[in-house]
PDB file of C-alpha atoms in Angstrom:
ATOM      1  CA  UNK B   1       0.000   0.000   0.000  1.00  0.00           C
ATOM      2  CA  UNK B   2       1.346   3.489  -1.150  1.00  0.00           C
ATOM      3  CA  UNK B   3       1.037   6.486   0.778  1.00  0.00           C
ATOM      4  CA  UNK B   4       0.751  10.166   0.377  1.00  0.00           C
ATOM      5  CA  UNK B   5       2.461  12.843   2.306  1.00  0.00           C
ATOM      6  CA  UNK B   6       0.902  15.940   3.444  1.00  0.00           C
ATOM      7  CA  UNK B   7       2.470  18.703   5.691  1.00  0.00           C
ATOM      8  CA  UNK B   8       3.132  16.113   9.216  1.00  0.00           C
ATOM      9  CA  UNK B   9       0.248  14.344   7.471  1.00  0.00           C
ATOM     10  CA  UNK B  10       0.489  10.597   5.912  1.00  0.00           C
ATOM     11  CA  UNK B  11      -2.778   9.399   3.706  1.00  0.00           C
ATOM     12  CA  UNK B  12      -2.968   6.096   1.911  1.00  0.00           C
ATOM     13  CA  UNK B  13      -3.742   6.018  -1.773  1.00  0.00           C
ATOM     14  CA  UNK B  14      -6.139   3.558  -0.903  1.00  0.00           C
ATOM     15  CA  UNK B  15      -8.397   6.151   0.935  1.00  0.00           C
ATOM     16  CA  UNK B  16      -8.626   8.030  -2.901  1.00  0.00           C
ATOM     17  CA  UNK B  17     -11.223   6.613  -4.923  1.00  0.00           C
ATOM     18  CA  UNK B  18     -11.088   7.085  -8.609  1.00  0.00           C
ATOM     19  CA  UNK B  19     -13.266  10.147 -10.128  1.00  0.00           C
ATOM     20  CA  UNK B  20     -15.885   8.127 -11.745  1.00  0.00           C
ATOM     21  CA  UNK B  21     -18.381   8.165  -9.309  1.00  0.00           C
ATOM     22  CA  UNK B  22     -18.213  12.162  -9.343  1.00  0.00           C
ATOM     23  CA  UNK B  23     -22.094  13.082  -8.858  1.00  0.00           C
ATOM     24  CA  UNK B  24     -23.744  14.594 -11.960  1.00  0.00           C
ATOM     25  CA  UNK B  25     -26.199  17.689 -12.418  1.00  0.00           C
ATOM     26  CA  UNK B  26     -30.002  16.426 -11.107  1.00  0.00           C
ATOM     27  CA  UNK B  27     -28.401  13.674  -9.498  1.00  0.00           C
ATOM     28  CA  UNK B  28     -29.724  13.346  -5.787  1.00  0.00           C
ATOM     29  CA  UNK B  29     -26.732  14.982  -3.515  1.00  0.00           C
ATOM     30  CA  UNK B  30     -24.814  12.350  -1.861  1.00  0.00           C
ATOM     31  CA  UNK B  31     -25.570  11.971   2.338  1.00  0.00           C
ATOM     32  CA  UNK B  32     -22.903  12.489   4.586  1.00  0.00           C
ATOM     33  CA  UNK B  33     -22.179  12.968   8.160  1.00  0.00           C
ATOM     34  CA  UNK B  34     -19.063  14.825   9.349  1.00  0.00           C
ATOM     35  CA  UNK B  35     -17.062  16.981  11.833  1.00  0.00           C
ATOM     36  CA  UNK B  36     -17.192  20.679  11.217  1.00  0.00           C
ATOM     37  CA  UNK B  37     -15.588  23.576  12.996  1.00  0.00           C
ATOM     38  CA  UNK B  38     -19.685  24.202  13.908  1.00  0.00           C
ATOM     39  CA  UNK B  39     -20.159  20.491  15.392  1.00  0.00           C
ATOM     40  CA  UNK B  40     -21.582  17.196  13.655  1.00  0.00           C
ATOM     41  CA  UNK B  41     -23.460  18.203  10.736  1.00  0.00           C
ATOM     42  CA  UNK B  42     -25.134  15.861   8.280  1.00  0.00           C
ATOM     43  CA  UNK B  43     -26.444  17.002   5.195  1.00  0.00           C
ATOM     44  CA  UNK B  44     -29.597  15.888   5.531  1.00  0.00           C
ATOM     45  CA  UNK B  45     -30.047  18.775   8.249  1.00  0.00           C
ATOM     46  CA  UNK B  46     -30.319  21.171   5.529  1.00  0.00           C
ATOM     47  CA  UNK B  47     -33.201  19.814   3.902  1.00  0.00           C
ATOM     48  CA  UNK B  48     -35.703  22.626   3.242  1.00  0.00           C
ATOM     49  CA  UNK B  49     -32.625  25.261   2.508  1.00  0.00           C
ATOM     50  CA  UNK B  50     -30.170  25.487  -0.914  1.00  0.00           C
ATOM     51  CA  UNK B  51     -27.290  24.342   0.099  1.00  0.00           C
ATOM     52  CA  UNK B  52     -23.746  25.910  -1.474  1.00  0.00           C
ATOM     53  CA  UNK B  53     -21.417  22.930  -0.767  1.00  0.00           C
ATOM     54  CA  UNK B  54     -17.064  24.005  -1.632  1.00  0.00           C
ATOM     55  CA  UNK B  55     -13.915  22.308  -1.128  1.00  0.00           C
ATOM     56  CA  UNK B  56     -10.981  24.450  -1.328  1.00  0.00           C
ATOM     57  CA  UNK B  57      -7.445  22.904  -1.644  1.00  0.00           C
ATOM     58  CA  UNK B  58      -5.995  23.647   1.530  1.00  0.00           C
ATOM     59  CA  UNK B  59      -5.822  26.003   4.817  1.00  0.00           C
ATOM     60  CA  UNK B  60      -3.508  28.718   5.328  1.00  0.00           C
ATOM     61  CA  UNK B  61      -2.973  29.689   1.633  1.00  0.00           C
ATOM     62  CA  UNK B  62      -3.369  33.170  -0.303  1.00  0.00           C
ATOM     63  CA  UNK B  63      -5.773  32.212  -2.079  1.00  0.00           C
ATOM     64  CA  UNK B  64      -8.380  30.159  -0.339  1.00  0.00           C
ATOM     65  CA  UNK B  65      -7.894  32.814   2.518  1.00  0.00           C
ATOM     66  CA  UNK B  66      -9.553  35.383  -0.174  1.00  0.00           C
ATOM     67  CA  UNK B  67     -12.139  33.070  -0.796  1.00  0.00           C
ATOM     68  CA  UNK B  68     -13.184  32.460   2.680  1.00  0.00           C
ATOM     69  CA  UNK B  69     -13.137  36.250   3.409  1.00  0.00           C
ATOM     70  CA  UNK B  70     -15.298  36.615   0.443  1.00  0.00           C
ATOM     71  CA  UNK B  71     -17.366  34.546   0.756  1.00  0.00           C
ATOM     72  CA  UNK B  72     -18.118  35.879   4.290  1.00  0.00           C
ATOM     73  CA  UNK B  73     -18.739  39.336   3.767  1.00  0.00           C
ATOM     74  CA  UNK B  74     -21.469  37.762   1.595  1.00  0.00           C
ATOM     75  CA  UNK B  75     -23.141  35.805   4.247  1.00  0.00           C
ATOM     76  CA  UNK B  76     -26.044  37.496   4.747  1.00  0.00           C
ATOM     77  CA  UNK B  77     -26.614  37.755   0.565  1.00  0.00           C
ATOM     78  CA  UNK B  78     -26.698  33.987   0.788  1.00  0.00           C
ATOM     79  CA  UNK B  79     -28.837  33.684   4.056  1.00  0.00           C
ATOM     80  CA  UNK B  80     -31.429  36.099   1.951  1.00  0.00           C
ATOM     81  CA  UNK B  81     -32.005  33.535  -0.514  1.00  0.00           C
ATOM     82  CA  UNK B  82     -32.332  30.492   1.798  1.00  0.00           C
ATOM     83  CA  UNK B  83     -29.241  29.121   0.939  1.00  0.00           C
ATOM     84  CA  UNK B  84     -26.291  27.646   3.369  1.00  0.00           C
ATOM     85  CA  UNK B  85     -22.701  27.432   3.271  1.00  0.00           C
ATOM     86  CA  UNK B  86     -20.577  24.609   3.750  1.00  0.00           C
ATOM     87  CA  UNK B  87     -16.564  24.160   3.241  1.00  0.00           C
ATOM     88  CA  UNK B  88     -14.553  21.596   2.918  1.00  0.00           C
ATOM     89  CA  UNK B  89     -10.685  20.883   2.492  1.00  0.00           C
ATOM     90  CA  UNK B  90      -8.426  17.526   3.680  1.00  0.00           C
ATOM     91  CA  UNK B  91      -7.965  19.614   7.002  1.00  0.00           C
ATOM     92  CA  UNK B  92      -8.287  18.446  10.160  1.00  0.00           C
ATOM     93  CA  UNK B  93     -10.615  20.282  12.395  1.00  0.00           C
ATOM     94  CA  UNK B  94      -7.927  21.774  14.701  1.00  0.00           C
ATOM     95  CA  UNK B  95      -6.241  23.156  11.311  1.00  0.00           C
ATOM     96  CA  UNK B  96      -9.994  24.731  10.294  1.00  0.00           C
ATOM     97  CA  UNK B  97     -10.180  26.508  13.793  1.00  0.00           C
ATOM     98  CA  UNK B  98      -6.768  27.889  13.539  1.00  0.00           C
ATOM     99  CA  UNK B  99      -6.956  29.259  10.507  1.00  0.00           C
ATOM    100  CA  UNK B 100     -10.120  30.668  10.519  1.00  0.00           C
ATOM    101  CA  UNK B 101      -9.009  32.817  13.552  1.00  0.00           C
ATOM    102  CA  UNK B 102      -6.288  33.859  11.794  1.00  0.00           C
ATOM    103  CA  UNK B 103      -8.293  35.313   8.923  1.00  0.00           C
ATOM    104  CA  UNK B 104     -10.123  37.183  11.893  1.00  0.00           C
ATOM    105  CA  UNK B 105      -7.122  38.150  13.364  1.00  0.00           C
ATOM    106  CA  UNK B 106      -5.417  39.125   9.987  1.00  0.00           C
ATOM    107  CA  UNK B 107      -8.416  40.551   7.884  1.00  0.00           C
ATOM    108  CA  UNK B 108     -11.229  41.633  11.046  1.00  0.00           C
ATOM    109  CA  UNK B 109     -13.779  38.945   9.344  1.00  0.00           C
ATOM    110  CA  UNK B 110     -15.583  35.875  11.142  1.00  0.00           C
ATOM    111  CA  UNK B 111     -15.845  32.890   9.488  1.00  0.00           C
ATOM    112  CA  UNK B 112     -19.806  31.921  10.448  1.00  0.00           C
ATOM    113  CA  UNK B 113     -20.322  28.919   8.061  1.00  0.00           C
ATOM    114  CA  UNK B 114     -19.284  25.236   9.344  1.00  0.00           C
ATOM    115  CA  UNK B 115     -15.887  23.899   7.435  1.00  0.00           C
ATOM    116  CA  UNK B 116     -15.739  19.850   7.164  1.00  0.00           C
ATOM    117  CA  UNK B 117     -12.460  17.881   8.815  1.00  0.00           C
ATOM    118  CA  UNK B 118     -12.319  15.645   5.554  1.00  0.00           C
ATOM    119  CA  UNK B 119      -8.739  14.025   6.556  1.00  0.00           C
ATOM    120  CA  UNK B 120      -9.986  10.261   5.551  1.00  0.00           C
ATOM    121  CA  UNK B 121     -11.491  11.637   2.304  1.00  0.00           C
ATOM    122  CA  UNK B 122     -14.755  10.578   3.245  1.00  0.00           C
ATOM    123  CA  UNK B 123     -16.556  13.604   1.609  1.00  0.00           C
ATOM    124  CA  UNK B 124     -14.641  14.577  -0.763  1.00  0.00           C
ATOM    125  CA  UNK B 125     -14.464  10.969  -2.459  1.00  0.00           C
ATOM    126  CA  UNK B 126     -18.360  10.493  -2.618  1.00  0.00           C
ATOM    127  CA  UNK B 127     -18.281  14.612  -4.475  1.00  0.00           C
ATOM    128  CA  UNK B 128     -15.556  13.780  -6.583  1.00  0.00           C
ATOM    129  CA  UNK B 129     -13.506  16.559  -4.942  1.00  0.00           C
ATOM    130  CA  UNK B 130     -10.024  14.583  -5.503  1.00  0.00           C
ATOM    131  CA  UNK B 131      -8.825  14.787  -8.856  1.00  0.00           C
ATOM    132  CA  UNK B 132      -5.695  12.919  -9.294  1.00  0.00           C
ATOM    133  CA  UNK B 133      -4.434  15.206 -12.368  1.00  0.00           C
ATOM    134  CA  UNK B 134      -4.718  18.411 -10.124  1.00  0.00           C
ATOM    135  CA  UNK B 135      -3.416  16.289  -6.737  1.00  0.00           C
ATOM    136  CA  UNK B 136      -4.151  13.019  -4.824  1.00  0.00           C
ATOM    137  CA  UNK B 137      -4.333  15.072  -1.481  1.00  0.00           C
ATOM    138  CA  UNK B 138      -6.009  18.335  -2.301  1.00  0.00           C
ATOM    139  CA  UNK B 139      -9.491  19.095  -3.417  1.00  0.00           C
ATOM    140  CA  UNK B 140      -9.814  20.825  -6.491  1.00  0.00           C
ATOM    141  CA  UNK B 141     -12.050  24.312  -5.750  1.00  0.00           C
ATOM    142  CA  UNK B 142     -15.470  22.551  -6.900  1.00  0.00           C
ATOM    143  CA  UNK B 143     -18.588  23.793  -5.673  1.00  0.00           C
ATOM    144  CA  UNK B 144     -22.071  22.179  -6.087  1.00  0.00           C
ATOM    145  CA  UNK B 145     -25.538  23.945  -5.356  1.00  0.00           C
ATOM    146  CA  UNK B 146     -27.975  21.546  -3.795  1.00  0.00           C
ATOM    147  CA  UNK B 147     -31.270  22.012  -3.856  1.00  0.00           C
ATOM    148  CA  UNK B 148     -34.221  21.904  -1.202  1.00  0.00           C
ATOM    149  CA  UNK B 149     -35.104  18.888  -2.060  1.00  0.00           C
ATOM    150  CA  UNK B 150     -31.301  17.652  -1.774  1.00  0.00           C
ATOM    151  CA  UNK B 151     -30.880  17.223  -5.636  1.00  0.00           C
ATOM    152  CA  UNK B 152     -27.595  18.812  -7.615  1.00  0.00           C
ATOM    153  CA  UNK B 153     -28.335  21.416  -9.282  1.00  0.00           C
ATOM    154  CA  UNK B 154     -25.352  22.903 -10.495  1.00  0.00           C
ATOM    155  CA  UNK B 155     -21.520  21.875 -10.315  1.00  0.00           C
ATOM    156  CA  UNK B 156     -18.570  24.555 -10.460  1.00  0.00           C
ATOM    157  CA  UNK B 157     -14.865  23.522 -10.733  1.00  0.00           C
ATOM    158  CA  UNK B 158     -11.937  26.071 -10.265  1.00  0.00           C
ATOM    159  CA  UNK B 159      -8.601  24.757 -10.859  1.00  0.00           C
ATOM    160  CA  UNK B 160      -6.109  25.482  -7.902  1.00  0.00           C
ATOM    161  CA  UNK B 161      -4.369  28.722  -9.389  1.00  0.00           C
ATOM    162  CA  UNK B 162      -7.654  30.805  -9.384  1.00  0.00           C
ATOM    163  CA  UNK B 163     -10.016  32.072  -6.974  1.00  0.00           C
ATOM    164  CA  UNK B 164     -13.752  31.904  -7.388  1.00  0.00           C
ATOM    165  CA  UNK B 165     -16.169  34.929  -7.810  1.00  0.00           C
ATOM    166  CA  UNK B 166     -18.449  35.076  -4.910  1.00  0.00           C
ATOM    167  CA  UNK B 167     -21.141  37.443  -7.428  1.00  0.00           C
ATOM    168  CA  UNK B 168     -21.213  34.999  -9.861  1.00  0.00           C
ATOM    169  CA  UNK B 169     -22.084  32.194  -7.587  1.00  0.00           C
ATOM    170  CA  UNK B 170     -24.602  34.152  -5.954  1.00  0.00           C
ATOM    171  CA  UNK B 171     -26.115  34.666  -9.400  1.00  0.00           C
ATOM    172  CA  UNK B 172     -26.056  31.057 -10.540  1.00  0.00           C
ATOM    173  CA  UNK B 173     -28.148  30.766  -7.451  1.00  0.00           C
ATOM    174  CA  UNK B 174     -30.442  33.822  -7.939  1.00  0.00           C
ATOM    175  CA  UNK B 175     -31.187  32.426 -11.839  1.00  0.00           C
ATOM    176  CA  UNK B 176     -31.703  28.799 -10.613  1.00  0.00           C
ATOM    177  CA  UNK B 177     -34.437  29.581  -8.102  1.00  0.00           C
ATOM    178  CA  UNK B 178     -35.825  32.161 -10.622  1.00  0.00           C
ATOM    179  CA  UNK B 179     -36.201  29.645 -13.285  1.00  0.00           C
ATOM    180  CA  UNK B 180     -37.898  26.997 -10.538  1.00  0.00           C
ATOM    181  CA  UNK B 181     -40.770  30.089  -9.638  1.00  0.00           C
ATOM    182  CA  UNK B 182     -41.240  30.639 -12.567  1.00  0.00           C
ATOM    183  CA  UNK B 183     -40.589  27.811 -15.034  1.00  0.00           C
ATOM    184  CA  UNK B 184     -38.573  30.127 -17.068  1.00  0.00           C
ATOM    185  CA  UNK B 185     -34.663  29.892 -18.430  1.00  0.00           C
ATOM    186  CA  UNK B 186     -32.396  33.031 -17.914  1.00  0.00           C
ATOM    187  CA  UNK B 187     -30.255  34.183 -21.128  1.00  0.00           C
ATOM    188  CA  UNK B 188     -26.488  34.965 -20.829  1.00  0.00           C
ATOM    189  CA  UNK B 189     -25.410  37.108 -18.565  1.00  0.00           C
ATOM    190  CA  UNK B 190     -29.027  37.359 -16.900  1.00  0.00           C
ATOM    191  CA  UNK B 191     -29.181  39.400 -13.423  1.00  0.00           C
ATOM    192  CA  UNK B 192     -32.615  39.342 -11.230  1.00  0.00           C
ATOM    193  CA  UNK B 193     -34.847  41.995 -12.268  1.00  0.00           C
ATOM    194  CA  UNK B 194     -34.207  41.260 -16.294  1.00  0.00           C
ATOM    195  CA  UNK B 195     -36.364  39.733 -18.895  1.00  0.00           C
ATOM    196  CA  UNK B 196     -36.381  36.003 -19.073  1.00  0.00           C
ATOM    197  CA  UNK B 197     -36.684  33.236 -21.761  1.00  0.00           C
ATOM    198  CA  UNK B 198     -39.999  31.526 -22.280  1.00  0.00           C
ATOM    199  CA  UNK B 199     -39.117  27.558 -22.580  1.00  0.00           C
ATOM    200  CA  UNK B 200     -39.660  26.985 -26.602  1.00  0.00           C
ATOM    201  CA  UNK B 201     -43.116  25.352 -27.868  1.00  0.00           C
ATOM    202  CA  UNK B 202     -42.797  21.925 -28.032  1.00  0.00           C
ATOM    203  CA  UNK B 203     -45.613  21.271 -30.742  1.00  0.00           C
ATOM    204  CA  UNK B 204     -46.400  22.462 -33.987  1.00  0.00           C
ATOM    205  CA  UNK B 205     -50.295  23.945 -32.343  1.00  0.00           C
ATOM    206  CA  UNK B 206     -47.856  25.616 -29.631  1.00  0.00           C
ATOM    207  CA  UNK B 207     -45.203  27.397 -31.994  1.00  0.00           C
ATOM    208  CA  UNK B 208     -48.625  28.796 -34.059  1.00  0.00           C
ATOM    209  CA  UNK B 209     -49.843  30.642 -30.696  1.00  0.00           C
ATOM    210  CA  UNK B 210     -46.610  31.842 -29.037  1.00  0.00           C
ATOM    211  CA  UNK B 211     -46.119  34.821 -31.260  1.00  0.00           C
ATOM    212  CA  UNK B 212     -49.764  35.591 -30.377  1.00  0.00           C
ATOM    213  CA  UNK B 213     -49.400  35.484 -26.605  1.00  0.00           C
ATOM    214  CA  UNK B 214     -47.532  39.111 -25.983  1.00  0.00           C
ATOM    215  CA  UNK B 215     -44.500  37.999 -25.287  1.00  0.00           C
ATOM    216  CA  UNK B 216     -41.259  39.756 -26.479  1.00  0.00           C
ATOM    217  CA  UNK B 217     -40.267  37.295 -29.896  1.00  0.00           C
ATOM    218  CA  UNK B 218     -37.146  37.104 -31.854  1.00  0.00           C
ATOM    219  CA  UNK B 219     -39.034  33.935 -33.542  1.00  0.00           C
ATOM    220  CA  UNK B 220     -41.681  31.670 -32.767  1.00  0.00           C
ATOM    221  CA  UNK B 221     -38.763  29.584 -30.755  1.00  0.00           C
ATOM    222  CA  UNK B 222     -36.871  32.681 -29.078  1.00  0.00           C
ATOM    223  CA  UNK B 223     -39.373  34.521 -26.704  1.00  0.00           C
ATOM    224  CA  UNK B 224     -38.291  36.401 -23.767  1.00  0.00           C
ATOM    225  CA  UNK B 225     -41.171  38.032 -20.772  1.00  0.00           C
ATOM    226  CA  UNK B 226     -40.925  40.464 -17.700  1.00  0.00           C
ATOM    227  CA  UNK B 227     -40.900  39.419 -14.596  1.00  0.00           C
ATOM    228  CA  UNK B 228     -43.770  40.713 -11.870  1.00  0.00           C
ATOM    229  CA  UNK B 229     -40.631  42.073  -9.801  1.00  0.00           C
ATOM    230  CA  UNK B 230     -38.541  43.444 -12.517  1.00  0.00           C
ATOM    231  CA  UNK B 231     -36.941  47.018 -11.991  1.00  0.00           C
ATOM    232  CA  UNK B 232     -37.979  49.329 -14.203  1.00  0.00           C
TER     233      UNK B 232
END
């Protein structure tokens, strides 16, 4: 049996499953249980709430430190739209607490989302967070968007060189619960409070009556509507 080295740290290649198994978009969210720097969590706890699940690569570096400062000076944007935060990195616990008192210290922000001890893997391997081309002891920045219901709903993968933009996420997030409401798509580079797509006909009868139902049309295919909420 190999092993890995990391920092004082030794893991067993064994403990790294392959990346096959990586959960897909409107697959349901894999259950877990684990130690946080907030207590036991399980997943399942969050049922009812959107759920913004990350792994970063590791505690104590530049980058993931801007993340994590980020992405707390946007708490309360998140807890607005019903969603939670959880990170994750192959950290111990001890490491988690440390660190995130050092961002306090260094940068006058709390930390006030749980962060996962994932030392055996345990997380990471069932979200496909390990990516052996990237590193066999680091997760790769992914971040998946679970939905009330516990069903992905979106999967985002940085690679370890470049920080991810808190706005953007928060947008994915925004458009995802705008196109549940609503039963709607959003175009590129939608924002809440602009015009959204009405999903194509999907019969000949329906493509005769969509330019004939007010809506804003390009084509009988390419229809976009207001929103009851958006700005003027």
């Amino acid at each position: 049996m190999s092993s890995i080295l990391k920092g004082s740290r030794t893991f067993s290649k064994d403990s790294v499953q392959e990346t096959g198994n990586i959960p897909r978009i409107n697959d349901p969210a894999p259950d877990f249980t684990a130690i946080t720097t907030q207590g036991e969590i399980s997943l399942s706890d969050y049922r009812g709430r959107w759920v913004m699940l990350f792994s970063h690569p590791s505690d104590f570096t530049p980058v993931c430190t801007t993340e994590f400062v980020s992405f707390a000076q946007n708490y309360e944007r998140f807890r607005e739209r019903n969603v939670s935060l959880i990170g994750l990195s192959i950290d111990s616990v001890y490491s988690h607490i440390a660190w995130v008192r050092n961002i306090e210290e260094l940068f006058g922000v709390k930390i006030p989302f749980p962060i996962i001890d994932d030392l055996g893997f345990k997380v990471a391997n069932k979200y496909g967070m390990i990516q052996p081309g990237v590193s066999d002891t680091s997760a790769v920045r992914a971040v998946f968007i679970i939905d009330p219901e516990q069903i992905i709903r979106a999967i985002v993968y940085y690679p370890p060189q470049v920080g991810r933009n808190t706005n953007e996420l928060l947008r994915l997030i925004e458009a995802l619960q705008t196109a549940d409401k609503y039963n709607v798509a959003t175009p590129a580079n939608w924002h809440p409070g602009e015009a959204v797509i009405v999903p194509p006909p999907k019969t000949v009868k329906e493509a005769e009556d969509r330019l004939k139902q007010g809506y804003n049309c390009k084509d009988w295919y390419f229809c976009y509507r207001d929103l009851p909420e958006r700005r003027r």
